[in-house]
Amino acid sequence: MSAHALTALIVAPLAAQLRVLYDRAPSVLEPAGPMASRLASLGWTMIAIATVVFAVVMSLLLYPLWRDRNAPPVDGPPREVNERAWILYGGTAVPALILAGIFVLTLGAYRRSTLDGRPPLTIEVIGHQWWWEVRYPDQQIRTADEVHLPVGRAVKILLRSDDVIHSFWVPNLAGKTDAIPGVTNTTWLQADAPGTWRGACAEYCGVQHAHMALSVVAQADGDFARWMENERATSAPPSDSATLQGEHAFLGTQCVYCHTVRGTQAQGRVGPDLTHIASRLTIASGTLPNTRGNLAGWIANPDRLKPGTRMPAVPLDAARLEAIVTYLESLK
Amino acid sequence: MAGTVERVEIRSLAARLDETWRTPASLYGKLTTVDHKTIGLRYLATAFAFLLLGGLQAGAMRAQLARPESRLLSPEAYDQLFSMHGTTMIFWYASPVLSGFSNYLVPLMLGARDMAFPRLNAFSYWTFLLSGLFIYSSALGGVMPHGGWFAYVPYTNAQYSPQLNMDFYALALLFLTISTTAGAINFIVTILKTRCPGMSVSRMPLLMWSTLTTSVSMVFAMPALTAALIFLELDRRFGTHFYDPIRGGSPLLWQHLFWVFGHPWVYIVVLPATGMASMIIPTFCRRPIVGHVYVALATVSTGIFGFGVWAHHMFATGMPALSTAFFSAASMGVSIPSGIQIFAWLATIWAARRHVLATPMLFMLGFICLFVIGGVSGVMTASVPFDWQATDTYFVVAHLHYVLIGINLFPVLAGFYFWLPKMTGRMLSERLGRWNFWVLFVGVNLTFFPMHVVGLRGMPRRVYTYPAGMGWDWLNMAESIGALVTVTGVLLFIINVLWSARRGALAPANPWGAATLEWSTSSPPPEYNFTVIPTVRGRDPLWEVHDALLGPAGEDDLALADPTRATARSAEHSDHRRDGATVPAIVTLPGWRVLDEGKETLESTLLDADPQAVLRMPEGSLWPLILALALTGLFAALLFKAPVWTAIAVLVTLGAIAGWLWPTAVTFPPPRSVA
Amino acid sequence: MSTAAYSEPREPREPARAGALPIRLTGTRSPGWWGMVFLCATEGMLFASFIGAYFFLRGSVEAFGAEGGKYVPLTRPLIMTALLLSSSVAAWWGEAGIEGGDDRRLRIGLAVTFALGVAFLLVQATEYASRETGATTSAYDSLFITITGFHGAHVAGGLLMNLYVQARTWLGHFDAERHDAVSNAVLYWHFVDGVWLVILAALYLSPRLF
Ligand code: HEA
Ligand code: HEA
Ligand code: CUA
Ligand SMILES: [Cu+2]
């Protein structure tokens, strides 16, 4: 298959394929964990209050117009009006009470975490232009663009940035926290049930801010342990000749200056760790589903799919591209 | 009563004043004029042009976002577009357009003949215009600012944005700051010192309160932006480390400085507009506003408390819980003055003598509706935990457009329908006006309401494209269609203005039967504004006179069921006045002032507006333009890092200042009777 | 030209002219003076932002705190303070002179003010020369140089105003009634002086206090 043909495998509405990777569409109002639930019910309450306030004001605005639609013009001094009632009660006291109520709700929903007795699992997430580095320091895991969590457990996320400001956001699980250079911020994630959600970078961080998504996968304890086990391992040595050929091709390109494949000489630190790339849901930070065609298209011309990306196009002939894709596909 | 003799006297007085105040029609006259009305109109036209530019950029953005995975625009182009859209709208449209109205109206409402510093006023305009051209000249090199309107570092610092994009942003804004600050000081002094006799502080029209509050806020808020921009340029150009966390700086420093400026600024771009509402709504309800004093207080306190809420833009930066809670509470608190204003308008409408639903009033009703929607979404984002979800999504984009369009654009359009007849002497079409309103109202809601939903469904802002199937597709399509409708609405307005300029009915002095002094002079007003400096005895001088002389207002005089017919009636009416002189529009008190011995206006005391001195007004002058051009040169030299040229430009600038301040016979008259 | 809805006078019959009003005011009541007050206000906010930045960084960034909290030699700044304070006194003395119609006193006062201001800048120049670090060494140095440098530039601006007023004094433009340019320039000078005191307290003294 030529490189061209491989690229052509990328079918037009790429993202339509993306959607099926996730259990639910991203939404603040469809929470999948306790933090997001708190925020969603706060949101619904405030939406209700806002609607009532709006309805009352609109009635007060439109009723007199309707009331006087046929009334003869009032000659003489203007209608009496109870200034005190309107301004001091309507405009001041009542709103102040409502606002005080909202503030109490605000404080009530304020906590970011729900800790049980166990020491929390800690994950470091580091923003880069335009991908997420994900580390499990205690488990010596390094991956990218994908955060795995055990179900039902609060996970502590330490956020940093390697370049500009990014913001870490998984709407179904928790609100945003910025990743700011020079600062380490903390946030928490917790999922009630196994599932996969889409997260995104929410702070404008340059030309590919739009394609800086990530996936969050909550797994039952056993699955999670297996995932960790796999991630911790170095890459499996090639088992067939095509893969072996691919590994050679890969190690012979500039790819290795930026990427790491643990267990090989590829130790670059600029781009995402590829040791287990084949096990990830997406490539290019949530831009494309991780399929063979997409992978090939991406490597052949990253700038086409993600204009401005920091990943250069490495000149490859069709055979070598094919070989490298085969190799990467083996990195489960 | 007044006899013919006096009428001749008035006529010859008018001729004499006309002689003194006339701006030559030549090009030189146009470049040198310091007439606040001309400058005001220039401000309005220029700011409106920037609105159109910003709107066109928005149109391009909406075309790109109409469908997922669209490739109409490159990401870099999109980034430049949204950055320039926000920057243009906030800095070169929303505030200057209000300065335009204030420029035109402040002296007229105060019963003065010009601003306190007319040449400074011309200078403010030129720098506004030239700074706008300066930032747009970046388009020539394809390097328009691309950091969003709040330009967070480090993205905007040299390492990540090495080209000129952000230098254009920083230098153009520093340039504009000069204009804004000069204008603000001018408004403050004008309002404090040139009110006509009788216009004590408590009788000042509410638009004066809001202009004053806004101007004082500008004086105190702009410097934080200036400081942030100076740090940015020094970091970019000279390798300092203000924002560099490795050498002891902090990216958060920018955010604090920017928002310490930024939040007061969002009130700066709405308070004068709420002031306009407080002028327009009572006019069409045919009664004084309910709670005048409360509205004035609410205006001032919004201005003041607006300085204490900036960190609500930074809830996701990981600030300590205590301070976020404080800023959350403060942001909710700052809503209360808005509530007071809203309820004052509601009460005024409730207790109207009559509802006149002319176009300006329609826009006011729309304004209240959008204000409340935008306001309550602001309160929602003021709730910290909710904001963790809402911030940096389209929910915030929805909020900011509801408030900016609702509390700025709608009152501005109401203001045009209301005051353009005064400015041009011709009425706008009521029929087109109604279409204009409804199309715009529908368009704006269709564009921006779905943004709340799409934001809560997880769509971040400032993305040049988005994947399909996330639940955003048809909402974005609806928004883009809404944008098209909105553009149509704006086009209808433009058509109306063009139509009115050629065909519009001639406007009488007071077509709407309004109460304040600008309506007591002809439409358009003579260059000297008032033949005699008026004296007022209440808040609504024209109504009070009317009531005093004719008894309480009747249908005939003030009510305008059908504005077009009413126009004719009022025109007759004021003709009648002109001829018969039976109904003085203003009660003149003994001691009223003529001031015809040169370009003069009255200076009065701070609180009571007791006459204090005669202010000599300067003649037209080329120096404001020269100085503004010198500054343009200076900023261009800085932009291109040309040290020699910078030095030359500094010298020319200093020379222009010297030339401006050079004492001349005119600015330095012999003292006259000091009593 | 129409006077439209404009009122005809009822009384007095003869339209009053300016009458017994002065043609311009000086001192605290003139528009120019108010303009200067608000110019000082906005400039004051600029320095407040600078100094706010200093305390923000000192409080929130460790590396900055370590440096920003260190002692700065006090000899020069104290000399500079003395120079500026006495120049303010001289300016005030000169202004009081013209208020009594004494323009010789004004001339002397302004000249002395000018000399002291120049001396201030010279001492500041030696302070810069003695610093081992430049504006690009660290954020603290950047801020220190920017704040003091901007203040120096304001002193220079005040000196230019001073020259302008001196020139007009020599031309005999001022007398007891009319000298608002003097009042404004002097007000600005006092303001620049006041800003210096704040800078002294923040950059030089506060590290010794906390
Ligand atoms: C026109 C300018 C304008 C105005 C007037 C406001 C008004 C308000 N704004 Fe808004 N705001 C912006 C312009 C404006 N804003 C912009 C441009 C941004 C985005 C910047 C960016 O990121 O690009 C922003 C962002 C913004 C944020 C940050 C969101 C984020 O980025 O996460 C917050 C958070 O608190 C906020 C709050 C408020 C509040 C509480 C008000 C209040 O003043 C509103 C008060 C009014 C009412 C509440 C309605 C009337 C009152 C009543 C009818 C009484 C009864 C009401 C109740 C009981 C609720 N605004
Ligand atoms: C007063 C302020 C103002 C106004 C009026 C508008 C008006 C509009 N805005 Fe804007 N907007 C902002 C202020 C404003 N905006 C700000 C501050 C931001 C944040 C920027 C940032 O993130 O940094 C923003 C961001 C913003 C975004 C988000 C971009 C992003 O995050 O990716 C979008 C997206 O749809 C948008 C759309 C629109 C639309 C469709 C209009 C429409 O209402 C426009 C209506 C059209 C017109 C007013 C002009 C019509 C033109 C014609 C009629 C052509 C005639 C031409 C000639 C005669 C030459 N705006
Ligand atoms: Cu990273 Cu946006
Ligand atoms: Cu704000």
Short mmCIF file of N, CA and C in Angstrom, two decimals, chain C residues 117-171:
data_model
loop_
_atom_site.label_atom_id
_atom_site.label_comp_id
_atom_site.label_asym_id
_atom_site.label_seq_id
_atom_site.Cartn_x
_atom_site.Cartn_y
_atom_site.Cartn_z
N GLY C 117 16.50 68.96 41.14
CA GLY C 117 15.98 67.85 40.35
C GLY C 117 17.09 67.22 39.52
N VAL C 118 17.90 68.06 38.92
CA VAL C 118 19.01 67.55 38.12
C VAL C 118 19.97 66.76 39.02
N ALA C 119 20.22 67.29 40.20
CA ALA C 119 21.10 66.59 41.13
C ALA C 119 20.53 65.21 41.45
N PHE C 120 19.22 65.16 41.65
CA PHE C 120 18.58 63.87 41.92
C PHE C 120 18.89 62.88 40.80
N LEU C 121 18.73 63.32 39.57
CA LEU C 121 18.96 62.41 38.44
C LEU C 121 20.42 61.98 38.38
N LEU C 122 21.31 62.91 38.71
CA LEU C 122 22.73 62.54 38.67
C LEU C 122 23.03 61.45 39.71
N VAL C 123 22.48 61.64 40.91
CA VAL C 123 22.73 60.62 41.94
C VAL C 123 22.13 59.29 41.49
N GLN C 124 20.95 59.38 40.89
CA GLN C 124 20.33 58.13 40.42
C GLN C 124 21.23 57.45 39.38
N ALA C 125 21.83 58.26 38.52
CA ALA C 125 22.72 57.69 37.51
C ALA C 125 23.89 56.96 38.19
N THR C 126 24.44 57.55 39.23
CA THR C 126 25.54 56.85 39.91
C THR C 126 25.04 55.58 40.58
N GLU C 127 23.79 55.62 41.05
CA GLU C 127 23.27 54.39 41.65
C GLU C 127 23.19 53.28 40.61
N TYR C 128 22.68 53.61 39.45
CA TYR C 128 22.61 52.61 38.39
C TYR C 128 24.00 52.09 38.07
N ALA C 129 24.95 53.03 37.96
CA ALA C 129 26.31 52.63 37.59
C ALA C 129 26.89 51.68 38.62
N SER C 130 26.47 51.84 39.88
CA SER C 130 27.07 51.01 40.92
C SER C 130 26.41 49.63 41.03
N ARG C 131 25.31 49.43 40.33
CA ARG C 131 24.64 48.13 40.45
C ARG C 131 25.40 47.06 39.70
N GLU C 132 25.46 45.89 40.31
CA GLU C 132 26.19 44.82 39.64
C GLU C 132 25.32 44.09 38.63
N THR C 133 24.02 44.20 38.81
CA THR C 133 23.12 43.46 37.94
C THR C 133 22.35 44.42 37.04
N GLY C 134 22.02 43.94 35.86
CA GLY C 134 21.26 44.77 34.93
C GLY C 134 19.80 44.37 34.93
N ALA C 135 19.02 45.06 34.10
CA ALA C 135 17.58 44.83 34.10
C ALA C 135 17.22 43.43 33.63
N THR C 136 18.15 42.75 32.98
CA THR C 136 17.79 41.43 32.45
C THR C 136 18.32 40.29 33.31
N THR C 137 18.83 40.62 34.49
CA THR C 137 19.35 39.55 35.32
C THR C 137 18.23 38.71 35.91
N SER C 138 17.28 39.36 36.52
CA SER C 138 16.18 38.62 37.13
C SER C 138 14.95 39.51 37.14
N ALA C 139 13.82 38.92 37.47
CA ALA C 139 12.59 39.70 37.49
C ALA C 139 12.70 40.85 38.49
N TYR C 140 13.39 40.57 39.60
CA TYR C 140 13.54 41.63 40.59
C TYR C 140 14.29 42.82 40.00
N ASP C 141 15.41 42.52 39.31
CA ASP C 141 16.17 43.62 38.71
C ASP C 141 15.35 44.33 37.66
N SER C 142 14.61 43.57 36.86
CA SER C 142 13.78 44.20 35.84
C SER C 142 12.84 45.20 36.48
N LEU C 143 12.21 44.75 37.56
CA LEU C 143 11.20 45.60 38.19
C LEU C 143 11.85 46.81 38.86
N PHE C 144 12.96 46.55 39.52
CA PHE C 144 13.65 47.65 40.22
C PHE C 144 14.02 48.74 39.22
N ILE C 145 14.65 48.32 38.12
CA ILE C 145 15.09 49.32 37.14
C ILE C 145 13.88 50.01 36.50
N THR C 146 12.84 49.23 36.23
CA THR C 146 11.68 49.84 35.58
C THR C 146 11.03 50.88 36.49
N ILE C 147 10.86 50.52 37.74
CA ILE C 147 10.18 51.45 38.64
C ILE C 147 11.01 52.71 38.83
N THR C 148 12.28 52.52 39.18
CA THR C 148 13.09 53.72 39.42
C THR C 148 13.32 54.47 38.11
N GLY C 149 13.47 53.72 37.02
CA GLY C 149 13.68 54.38 35.73
C GLY C 149 12.48 55.21 35.32
N PHE C 150 11.29 54.64 35.49
CA PHE C 150 10.10 55.43 35.16
C PHE C 150 9.99 56.64 36.05
N HIS C 151 10.36 56.46 37.30
CA HIS C 151 10.29 57.62 38.17
C HIS C 151 11.28 58.69 37.71
N GLY C 152 12.48 58.24 37.35
CA GLY C 152 13.47 59.18 36.84
C GLY C 152 12.93 59.92 35.62
N ALA C 153 12.24 59.18 34.74
CA ALA C 153 11.69 59.82 33.56
C ALA C 153 10.64 60.86 33.95
N HIS C 154 9.89 60.57 35.01
CA HIS C 154 8.90 61.55 35.46
C HIS C 154 9.58 62.79 36.03
N VAL C 155 10.70 62.56 36.73
CA VAL C 155 11.45 63.71 37.22
C VAL C 155 11.89 64.55 36.03
N ALA C 156 12.40 63.86 35.00
CA ALA C 156 12.82 64.60 33.81
C ALA C 156 11.65 65.36 33.21
N GLY C 157 10.48 64.72 33.17
CA GLY C 157 9.29 65.41 32.66
C GLY C 157 8.97 66.64 33.49
N GLY C 158 9.07 66.49 34.80
CA GLY C 158 8.82 67.63 35.69
C GLY C 158 9.82 68.74 35.43
N LEU C 159 11.06 68.36 35.11
CA LEU C 159 12.07 69.38 34.83
C LEU C 159 11.74 70.12 33.54
N LEU C 160 11.22 69.39 32.55
CA LEU C 160 10.82 70.07 31.31
C LEU C 160 9.70 71.08 31.59
N MET C 161 8.73 70.65 32.39
CA MET C 161 7.66 71.59 32.75
C MET C 161 8.24 72.80 33.43
N ASN C 162 9.20 72.52 34.30
CA ASN C 162 9.86 73.59 35.04
C ASN C 162 10.49 74.58 34.06
N LEU C 163 11.17 74.05 33.05
CA LEU C 163 11.80 74.93 32.06
C LEU C 163 10.76 75.78 31.34
N TYR C 164 9.66 75.12 30.99
CA TYR C 164 8.60 75.84 30.29
C TYR C 164 8.09 77.00 31.15
N VAL C 165 7.85 76.71 32.40
CA VAL C 165 7.33 77.74 33.28
C VAL C 165 8.38 78.83 33.49
N GLN C 166 9.63 78.42 33.62
CA GLN C 166 10.69 79.43 33.78
C GLN C 166 10.72 80.36 32.58
N ALA C 167 10.63 79.76 31.39
CA ALA C 167 10.67 80.60 30.20
C ALA C 167 9.56 81.64 30.25
N ARG C 168 8.38 81.18 30.62
CA ARG C 168 7.27 82.12 30.66
C ARG C 168 7.43 83.13 31.78
N THR C 169 8.07 82.72 32.86
CA THR C 169 8.31 83.68 33.93
C THR C 169 9.19 84.82 33.41
N TRP C 170 10.22 84.41 32.67
CA TRP C 170 11.12 85.43 32.14
C TRP C 170 10.39 86.33 31.16
N LEU C 171 9.41 85.79 30.47
CA LEU C 171 8.64 86.61 29.54
C LEU C 171 7.60 87.47 30.27
#
